[in-house]
């Protein structure tokens, strides 16, 4: 990772703007920035796809639209229709949210079919499946990855950025280990600086979803001057999902799951979770 | 030459003579402008044992190649020997004075000698006039600026001293454009020692640019980078620097009662959020700056700007004071009298602890804001106990037999971040060439704010490398004379692009960084020749022995020795902190 290539990093970033408050001016800026900095795509809401496609005319930047976003609780038919319309309007990639509740209920056929309907409706566009890892146990993440591959998806993706927390190295590694090499892994949510980005790439991410792409690239220019220092390991708690487990935002069972992960952690003796 | 007016003038106030200095191309390439070129000029003109108030001591005000052109480039850099520390000192101020000086046709001024009577310099496109300042001597900075504005037909910038500078208080500041300050290290006192009350500047000349189309694009890029960065694009715009109060307090690093504690229970009441709710009347910006971090404020009696984060701390938590109105009034008074808020507040805090220990004769108690403004006035005029306090904390604490109670390094007071909560910042404080300073290497950026990325604030691993890097980048940016806040958003690679577009030169990012390294080493060499060494790269014993007892940085002390060894080795300095001959040779010093 010491030979850090900023151009290659840019080509891994989905330059993202998904806030409901963002109007056309923001989307135009997003597109202009993506062209200027060489990001692979702009990741936007379906309502902005047509406009973004027009702004990106003649450039290599592609449009990525989210579907069933951010909760994933629409019916499969609606998700498929939403994806089809987005592709018709110019989207080359679709980031769909799975039905998290169905997965946690063990309704695997439903989840697989939900993804499959979107994959079929999106073709030839590629589909990334957002697992919303913050609401899943490790076991459920593995299952969701398997279902995504079985349904024909091209990527698995960690987070919407609207959940209890975003991407963690722990989850990216697990996803990378579960899917075959030709399936991509996208880390998204909370990737806000170049060290976050490097950590995710080192864990196996092939794509990054972030609204901080410009900050990441500019910050990454500092890396070459002191690579060893920047690569000093983090306090394990700082990069552990268990540390972000918030009682108010997580279902009780998941909060207990993460709490147990923390209690059993080998680093617990050395690092005081609440004061580090 | 693009980016320059090709005119740095030496003015000898003893003789009244002026001389345009010829700057060798090689010197300009190696030191660029601002802090670097001023350092080089100072080194060539002044001996290492010269006293700050000696007539022959030079006071150098310099702009840079970007001054008057891009965002934040209205600044100027001041260099001389410090009467507070005895080190080489660089101090910098925002506003518009630098841009006006440049547009009048001057890249900078080298002021030597001492006028018989108070004078001021009037700088226009026609030249430099030395004029009598007897009518404004004794006036405060705001009165001085107003009187000089009234006698001028144009929209001038004024840089001046107040009574503190006239009275040679060793931490007097130079004030410009009302409330902008070259605050630290007593540059105002050096100016006062020369009987120089003020400098006015105005001009409308254009600074030539090598690539005008490239300039338009890079200005747009700078705006984008500023906007996208969470510090420059959001917090500084919404709350100003005062937005740090709650952040640093939450990290347990908000020094309270002379650094005895790291948490101030009343921080919320003196925070940036509270300022926004109460005394803030608007924002203010320096030359072409989209950040506009300045806060216009109003108390019951007065209007002004600030207080900034450091000042809120110096007159707030450092003294146990939670009265925002009193802090703001003290800030206004410092600005009017021309005195550094950090050293002033920290020295009062030192006196409060001396009183608490029973060795200071005057009653000064934590949390008592009733006499704060009067104390500041007494310091500026060296009246009563103000005469003692005007020594600065180091000499004050030594005088009363408790040197360990001065929270200073090399004689300059440490600002508003407890180093026990951030090991890198501790090393940066210790090795700063000008003393207890957060500006020469702001490690709070990666250790607390996560910019450009987070580093473990308690770890000493990798800190020597990052401290040296940040110090060198800061020195390089100071040659361009830009606002340090740009460093949150812009890398040295992009600064290099800006420099090349304006000047038409072909710096690489490594060459620009090497300019910063060269400056840092030359400053170090000058200081070592003046007797500074490892013994002076030391934090007060409080930070090494006394653990913080509460908050998010509790149970921590600074591990300075381990970091210093690594840092010296990395720098190419000997174990005593002196640059080795081969290091200086490699840097072409």
GROMACS .gro file of N, CA, C and O in nm, chain A residues 8-98:
model
  364
    8UNK      N    1  -0.559   0.593  -0.946
    8UNK     CA    2  -0.633   0.467  -0.933
    8UNK      C    3  -0.738   0.475  -0.825
    8UNK      O    4  -0.847   0.419  -0.837
    9UNK      N    5  -0.704   0.543  -0.717
    9UNK     CA    6  -0.801   0.560  -0.607
    9UNK      C    7  -0.926   0.634  -0.657
    9UNK      O    8  -1.039   0.594  -0.626
   10UNK      N    9  -0.904   0.738  -0.737
   10UNK     CA   10  -1.019   0.814  -0.791
   10UNK      C   11  -1.111   0.723  -0.870
   10UNK      O   12  -1.234   0.735  -0.865
   11UNK      N   13  -1.050   0.632  -0.944
   11UNK     CA   14  -1.129   0.540  -1.028
   11UNK      C   15  -1.205   0.435  -0.946
   11UNK      O   16  -1.277   0.353  -1.001
   12UNK      N   17  -1.182   0.436  -0.816
   12UNK     CA   18  -1.256   0.342  -0.729
   12UNK      C   19  -1.370   0.412  -0.656
   12UNK      O   20  -1.444   0.348  -0.581
   13UNK      N   21  -1.383   0.543  -0.676
   13UNK     CA   22  -1.479   0.619  -0.593
   13UNK      C   23  -1.609   0.648  -0.668
   13UNK      O   24  -1.608   0.704  -0.778
   14UNK      N   25  -1.720   0.610  -0.605
   14UNK     CA   26  -1.852   0.656  -0.648
   14UNK      C   27  -1.877   0.788  -0.576
   14UNK      O   28  -1.898   0.791  -0.454
   15UNK      N   29  -1.871   0.897  -0.649
   15UNK     CA   30  -1.885   1.032  -0.590
   15UNK      C   31  -2.034   1.051  -0.557
   15UNK      O   32  -2.117   1.055  -0.647
   16UNK      N   33  -2.063   1.062  -0.431
   16UNK     CA   34  -2.200   1.037  -0.384
   16UNK      C   35  -2.272   1.160  -0.329
   16UNK      O   36  -2.214   1.240  -0.256
   17UNK      N   37  -2.399   1.173  -0.368
   17UNK     CA   38  -2.484   1.279  -0.312
   17UNK      C   39  -2.627   1.222  -0.303
   17UNK      O   40  -2.699   1.216  -0.402
   18UNK      N   41  -2.664   1.181  -0.182
   18UNK     CA   42  -2.794   1.113  -0.165
   18UNK      C   43  -2.887   1.183  -0.068
   18UNK      O   44  -2.992   1.128  -0.033
   19UNK      N   45  -2.847   1.303  -0.025
   19UNK     CA   46  -2.933   1.371   0.073
   19UNK      C   47  -3.062   1.419   0.007
   19UNK      O   48  -3.062   1.464  -0.108
   20UNK      N   49  -3.170   1.413   0.083
   20UNK     CA   50  -3.298   1.456   0.028
   20UNK      C   51  -3.301   1.607   0.005
   20UNK      O   52  -3.382   1.658  -0.071
   21UNK      N   53  -3.212   1.678   0.068
   21UNK     CA   54  -3.211   1.825   0.056
   21UNK      C   55  -3.134   1.874  -0.067
   21UNK      O   56  -3.129   1.994  -0.092
   22UNK      N   57  -3.074   1.781  -0.142
   22UNK     CA   58  -2.988   1.825  -0.253
   22UNK      C   59  -3.067   1.847  -0.381
   22UNK      O   60  -3.132   1.756  -0.433
   23UNK      N   61  -3.059   1.967  -0.433
   23UNK     CA   62  -3.128   2.001  -0.558
   23UNK      C   63  -3.035   1.989  -0.678
   23UNK      O   64  -2.923   1.937  -0.667
   24UNK      N   65  -3.080   2.042  -0.793
   24UNK     CA   66  -3.004   2.026  -0.917
   24UNK      C   67  -2.868   2.092  -0.913
   24UNK      O   68  -2.772   2.043  -0.975
   25UNK      N   69  -2.859   2.203  -0.838
   25UNK     CA   70  -2.730   2.273  -0.832
   25UNK      C   71  -2.624   2.180  -0.772
   25UNK      O   72  -2.510   2.173  -0.820
   26UNK      N   73  -2.663   2.110  -0.667
   26UNK     CA   74  -2.570   2.016  -0.603
   26UNK      C   75  -2.532   1.904  -0.700
   26UNK      O   76  -2.417   1.859  -0.704
   27UNK      N   77  -2.631   1.856  -0.773
   27UNK     CA   78  -2.604   1.746  -0.865
   27UNK      C   79  -2.512   1.792  -0.978
   27UNK      O   80  -2.421   1.720  -1.020
   28UNK      N   81  -2.533   1.915  -1.025
   28UNK     CA   82  -2.446   1.966  -1.130
   28UNK      C   83  -2.302   1.975  -1.077
   28UNK      O   84  -2.207   1.934  -1.146
   29UNK      N   85  -2.287   2.030  -0.957
   29UNK     CA   86  -2.152   2.037  -0.898
   29UNK      C   87  -2.091   1.898  -0.885
   29UNK      O   88  -1.972   1.879  -0.913
   30UNK      N   89  -2.174   1.804  -0.841
   30UNK     CA   90  -2.126   1.667  -0.823
   30UNK      C   91  -2.070   1.612  -0.955
   30UNK      O   92  -1.963   1.551  -0.960
   31UNK      N   93  -2.144   1.635  -1.062
   31UNK     CA   94  -2.103   1.586  -1.194
   31UNK      C   95  -1.976   1.656  -1.241
   31UNK      O   96  -1.883   1.592  -1.292
   32UNK      N   97  -1.972   1.788  -1.223
   32UNK     CA   98  -1.852   1.863  -1.263
   32UNK      C   99  -1.729   1.813  -1.186
   32UNK      O  100  -1.620   1.798  -1.243
   33UNK      N  101  -1.748   1.789  -1.058
   33UNK     CA  102  -1.636   1.742  -0.974
   33UNK      C  103  -1.591   1.603  -1.018
   33UNK      O  104  -1.473   1.573  -1.024
   34UNK      N  105  -1.689   1.518  -1.049
   34UNK     CA  106  -1.655   1.381  -1.091
   34UNK      C  107  -1.572   1.384  -1.219
   34UNK      O  108  -1.474   1.309  -1.233
   35UNK      N  109  -1.606   1.474  -1.310
   35UNK     CA  110  -1.529   1.486  -1.434
   35UNK      C  111  -1.388   1.538  -1.403
   35UNK      O  112  -1.290   1.487  -1.454
   36UNK      N  113  -1.383   1.643  -1.319
   36UNK     CA  114  -1.254   1.706  -1.289
   36UNK      C  115  -1.158   1.610  -1.217
   36UNK      O  116  -1.038   1.606  -1.248
   37UNK      N  117  -1.212   1.533  -1.124
   37UNK     CA  118  -1.124   1.450  -1.041
   37UNK      C  119  -1.112   1.306  -1.090
   37UNK      O  120  -1.037   1.228  -1.034
   38UNK      N  121  -1.188   1.271  -1.193
   38UNK     CA  122  -1.174   1.138  -1.251
   38UNK      C  123  -1.239   1.027  -1.171
   38UNK      O  124  -1.192   0.912  -1.174
   39UNK      N  125  -1.348   1.060  -1.098
   39UNK     CA  126  -1.418   0.954  -1.025
   39UNK      C  127  -1.488   0.862  -1.125
   39UNK      O  128  -1.526   0.905  -1.234
   40UNK      N  129  -1.511   0.738  -1.084
   40UNK     CA  130  -1.573   0.645  -1.179
   40UNK      C  131  -1.720   0.677  -1.203
   40UNK      O  132  -1.770   0.662  -1.314
   41UNK      N  133  -1.787   0.723  -1.098
   41UNK     CA  134  -1.931   0.748  -1.115
   41UNK      C  135  -1.979   0.858  -1.022
   41UNK      O  136  -1.908   0.899  -0.930
   42UNK      N  137  -2.102   0.902  -1.049
   42UNK     CA  138  -2.176   0.979  -0.948
   42UNK      C  139  -2.285   0.886  -0.897
   42UNK      O  140  -2.352   0.818  -0.975
   43UNK      N  141  -2.302   0.880  -0.767
   43UNK     CA  142  -2.404   0.794  -0.706
   43UNK      C  143  -2.513   0.884  -0.651
   43UNK      O  144  -2.488   0.964  -0.561
   44UNK      N  145  -2.634   0.872  -0.707
   44UNK     CA  146  -2.740   0.969  -0.679
   44UNK      C  147  -2.875   0.899  -0.664
   44UNK      O  148  -2.889   0.780  -0.690
   45UNK      N  149  -2.974   0.978  -0.627
   45UNK     CA  150  -3.110   0.925  -0.618
   45UNK      C  151  -3.172   0.915  -0.758
   45UNK      O  152  -3.132   0.990  -0.849
   46UNK      N  153  -3.272   0.826  -0.774
   46UNK     CA  154  -3.330   0.803  -0.908
   46UNK      C  155  -3.386   0.931  -0.972
   46UNK      O  156  -3.377   0.947  -1.095
   47UNK      N  157  -3.440   1.018  -0.893
   47UNK     CA  158  -3.501   1.139  -0.949
   47UNK      C  159  -3.399   1.229  -1.019
   47UNK      O  160  -3.436   1.316  -1.099
   48UNK      N  161  -3.271   1.209  -0.990
   48UNK     CA  162  -3.167   1.294  -1.048
   48UNK      C  163  -3.092   1.228  -1.165
   48UNK      O  164  -3.001   1.288  -1.221
   49UNK      N  165  -3.129   1.106  -1.199
   49UNK     CA  166  -3.051   1.031  -1.298
   49UNK      C  167  -3.049   1.100  -1.434
   49UNK      O  168  -2.942   1.121  -1.495
   50UNK      N  169  -3.165   1.139  -1.483
   50UNK     CA  170  -3.174   1.198  -1.617
   50UNK      C  171  -3.090   1.325  -1.624
   50UNK      O  172  -3.012   1.345  -1.718
   51UNK      N  173  -3.106   1.408  -1.524
   51UNK     CA  174  -3.033   1.535  -1.521
   51UNK      C  175  -2.881   1.510  -1.516
   51UNK      O  176  -2.803   1.573  -1.588
   52UNK      N  177  -2.841   1.415  -1.431
   52UNK     CA  178  -2.698   1.385  -1.417
   52UNK      C  179  -2.641   1.330  -1.548
   52UNK      O  180  -2.530   1.366  -1.589
   53UNK      N  181  -2.717   1.245  -1.611
   53UNK     CA  182  -2.672   1.187  -1.739
   53UNK      C  183  -2.643   1.298  -1.841
   53UNK      O  184  -2.543   1.294  -1.913
   54UNK      N  185  -2.731   1.397  -1.843
   54UNK     CA  186  -2.712   1.510  -1.935
   54UNK      C  187  -2.584   1.586  -1.900
   54UNK      O  188  -2.507   1.626  -1.988
   55UNK      N  189  -2.562   1.605  -1.772
   55UNK     CA  190  -2.443   1.680  -1.729
   55UNK      C  191  -2.315   1.606  -1.762
   55UNK      O  192  -2.210   1.668  -1.780
   56UNK      N  193  -2.323   1.474  -1.767
   56UNK     CA  194  -2.202   1.393  -1.787
   56UNK      C  195  -2.180   1.354  -1.933
   56UNK      O  196  -2.087   1.280  -1.964
   57UNK      N  197  -2.264   1.405  -2.020
   57UNK     CA  198  -2.257   1.375  -2.162
   57UNK      C  199  -2.114   1.396  -2.215
   57UNK      O  200  -2.052   1.499  -2.190
   58UNK      N  201  -2.062   1.296  -2.282
   58UNK     CA  202  -1.928   1.310  -2.339
   58UNK      C  203  -1.815   1.277  -2.244
   58UNK      O  204  -1.698   1.282  -2.283
   59UNK      N  205  -1.847   1.246  -2.121
   59UNK     CA  206  -1.740   1.213  -2.026
   59UNK      C  207  -1.739   1.063  -1.999
   59UNK      O  208  -1.831   0.990  -2.040
   60UNK      N  209  -1.634   1.017  -1.931
   60UNK     CA  210  -1.626   0.874  -1.897
   60UNK      C  211  -1.699   0.841  -1.768
   60UNK      O  212  -1.712   0.724  -1.732
   61UNK      N  213  -1.746   0.945  -1.699
   61UNK     CA  214  -1.810   0.921  -1.569
   61UNK      C  215  -1.948   0.860  -1.591
   61UNK      O  216  -2.026   0.908  -1.674
   62UNK      N  217  -1.976   0.754  -1.519
   62UNK     CA  218  -2.106   0.689  -1.534
   62UNK      C  219  -2.200   0.729  -1.421
   62UNK      O  220  -2.156   0.785  -1.320
   63UNK      N  221  -2.328   0.699  -1.441
   63UNK     CA  222  -2.429   0.730  -1.339
   63UNK      C  223  -2.466   0.602  -1.264
   63UNK      O  224  -2.493   0.499  -1.326
   64UNK      N  225  -2.467   0.615  -1.132
   64UNK     CA  226  -2.510   0.504  -1.047
   64UNK      C  227  -2.632   0.552  -0.968
   64UNK      O  228  -2.626   0.655  -0.903
   65UNK      N  229  -2.740   0.478  -0.979
   65UNK     CA  230  -2.861   0.518  -0.907
   65UNK      C  231  -2.891   0.420  -0.794
   65UNK      O  232  -2.870   0.299  -0.809
   66UNK      N  233  -2.939   0.473  -0.683
   66UNK     CA  234  -2.984   0.384  -0.575
   66UNK      C  235  -3.129   0.343  -0.600
   66UNK      O  236  -3.203   0.414  -0.668
   67UNK      N  237  -3.165   0.229  -0.543
   67UNK     CA  238  -3.300   0.174  -0.561
   67UNK      C  239  -3.348   0.116  -0.427
   67UNK      O  240  -3.269   0.056  -0.354
   68UNK      N  241  -3.474   0.139  -0.396
   68UNK     CA  242  -3.528   0.092  -0.268
   68UNK      C  243  -3.456   0.157  -0.151
   68UNK      O  244  -3.439   0.094  -0.046
   69UNK      N  245  -3.419   0.279  -0.173
   69UNK     CA  246  -3.326   0.346  -0.083
   69UNK      C  247  -3.401   0.440   0.010
   69UNK      O  248  -3.492   0.509  -0.035
   70UNK      N  249  -3.364   0.451   0.136
   70UNK     CA  250  -3.253   0.382   0.202
   70UNK      C  251  -3.296   0.261   0.285
   70UNK      O  252  -3.211   0.194   0.342
   71UNK      N  253  -3.426   0.230   0.292
   71UNK     CA  254  -3.469   0.126   0.386
   71UNK      C  255  -3.477  -0.014   0.325
   71UNK      O  256  -3.473  -0.114   0.397
   72UNK      N  257  -3.495  -0.019   0.194
   72UNK     CA  258  -3.503  -0.149   0.128
   72UNK      C  259  -3.635  -0.221   0.150
   72UNK      O  260  -3.646  -0.340   0.121
   73UNK      N  261  -3.736  -0.152   0.197
   73UNK     CA  262  -3.859  -0.219   0.236
   73UNK      C  263  -3.971  -0.206   0.133
   73UNK      O  264  -4.086  -0.243   0.160
   74UNK      N  265  -3.939  -0.156   0.013
   74UNK     CA  266  -4.038  -0.155  -0.094
   74UNK      C  267  -4.059  -0.298  -0.142
   74UNK      O  268  -3.975  -0.385  -0.120
   75UNK      N  269  -4.171  -0.320  -0.211
   75UNK     CA  270  -4.193  -0.454  -0.268
   75UNK      C  271  -4.095  -0.476  -0.383
   75UNK      O  272  -4.044  -0.380  -0.442
   76UNK      N  273  -4.073  -0.601  -0.414
   76UNK     CA  274  -3.973  -0.635  -0.517
   76UNK      C  275  -4.010  -0.575  -0.652
   76UNK      O  276  -3.923  -0.526  -0.726
   77UNK      N  277  -4.138  -0.578  -0.686
   77UNK     CA  278  -4.182  -0.524  -0.813
   77UNK      C  279  -4.152  -0.376  -0.825
   77UNK      O  280  -4.110  -0.326  -0.931
   78UNK      N  281  -4.174  -0.304  -0.719
   78UNK     CA  282  -4.145  -0.159  -0.720
   78UNK      C  283  -3.996  -0.135  -0.735
   78UNK      O  284  -3.952  -0.048  -0.810
   79UNK      N  285  -3.916  -0.214  -0.662
   79UNK     CA  286  -3.769  -0.200  -0.675
   79UNK      C  287  -3.726  -0.225  -0.820
   79UNK      O  288  -3.643  -0.153  -0.876
   80UNK      N  289  -3.782  -0.331  -0.879
   80UNK     CA  290  -3.745  -0.366  -1.017
   80UNK      C  291  -3.785  -0.255  -1.114
   80UNK      O  292  -3.708  -0.218  -1.203
   81UNK      N  293  -3.904  -0.203  -1.095
   81UNK     CA  294  -3.952  -0.095  -1.183
   81UNK      C  295  -3.864   0.030  -1.167
   81UNK      O  296  -3.828   0.096  -1.264
   82UNK      N  297  -3.831   0.060  -1.043
   82UNK     CA  298  -3.747   0.177  -1.013
   82UNK      C  299  -3.611   0.161  -1.082
   82UNK      O  300  -3.557   0.255  -1.142
   83UNK      N  301  -3.557   0.039  -1.076
   83UNK     CA  302  -3.427   0.011  -1.140
   83UNK      C  303  -3.438   0.024  -1.292
   83UNK      O  304  -3.352   0.084  -1.358
   84UNK      N  305  -3.545  -0.034  -1.348
   84UNK     CA  306  -3.565  -0.030  -1.493
   84UNK      C  307  -3.572   0.114  -1.544
   84UNK      O  308  -3.507   0.152  -1.642
   85UNK      N  309  -3.649   0.197  -1.472
   85UNK     CA  310  -3.663   0.339  -1.511
   85UNK      C  311  -3.528   0.411  -1.502
   85UNK      O  312  -3.494   0.493  -1.588
   86UNK      N  313  -3.455   0.381  -1.397
   86UNK     CA  314  -3.325   0.448  -1.378
   86UNK      C  315  -3.230   0.412  -1.493
   86UNK      O  316  -3.159   0.498  -1.545
   87UNK      N  317  -3.229   0.285  -1.532
   87UNK     CA  318  -3.141   0.242  -1.642
   87UNK      C  319  -3.186   0.308  -1.773
   87UNK      O  320  -3.104   0.356  -1.851
   88UNK      N  321  -3.318   0.313  -1.794
   88UNK     CA  322  -3.369   0.380  -1.915
   88UNK      C  323  -3.325   0.525  -1.921
   88UNK      O  324  -3.301   0.580  -2.028
   89UNK      N  325  -3.314   0.587  -1.804
   89UNK     CA  326  -3.278   0.730  -1.802
   89UNK      C  327  -3.127   0.752  -1.801
   89UNK      O  328  -3.081   0.866  -1.800
   90UNK      N  329  -3.051   0.643  -1.800
   90UNK     CA  330  -2.906   0.661  -1.815
   90UNK      C  331  -2.819   0.600  -1.708
   90UNK      O  332  -2.697   0.616  -1.713
   91UNK      N  333  -2.877   0.531  -1.611
   91UNK     CA  334  -2.793   0.472  -1.506
   91UNK      C  335  -2.720   0.349  -1.558
   91UNK      O  336  -2.780   0.265  -1.625
   92UNK      N  337  -2.592   0.339  -1.530
   92UNK     CA  338  -2.513   0.222  -1.570
   92UNK      C  339  -2.491   0.128  -1.453
   92UNK      O  340  -2.443   0.016  -1.472
   93UNK      N  341  -2.519   0.176  -1.333
   93UNK     CA  342  -2.507   0.091  -1.216
   93UNK      C  343  -2.625   0.118  -1.122
   93UNK      O  344  -2.672   0.232  -1.111
   94UNK      N  345  -2.669   0.012  -1.056
   94UNK     CA  346  -2.782   0.023  -0.964
   94UNK      C  347  -2.737  -0.027  -0.826
   94UNK      O  348  -2.685  -0.138  -0.815
   95UNK      N  349  -2.754   0.055  -0.725
   95UNK     CA  350  -2.724   0.013  -0.587
   95UNK      C  351  -2.857  -0.010  -0.515
   95UNK      O  352  -2.926   0.087  -0.479
   96UNK      N  353  -2.895  -0.136  -0.497
   96UNK     CA  354  -3.025  -0.166  -0.434
   96UNK      C  355  -3.008  -0.208  -0.288
   96UNK      O  356  -2.907  -0.265  -0.250
   97UNK      N  357  -3.106  -0.174  -0.208
   97UNK     CA  358  -3.103  -0.214  -0.068
   97UNK      C  359  -3.185  -0.341  -0.051
   97UNK      O  360  -3.298  -0.350  -0.101
   98UNK      N  361  -3.127  -0.440   0.019
   98UNK     CA  362  -3.204  -0.563   0.041
   98UNK      C  363  -3.314  -0.539   0.145
   98UNK      O  364  -3.312  -0.438   0.216
   0.00000   0.00000   0.00000
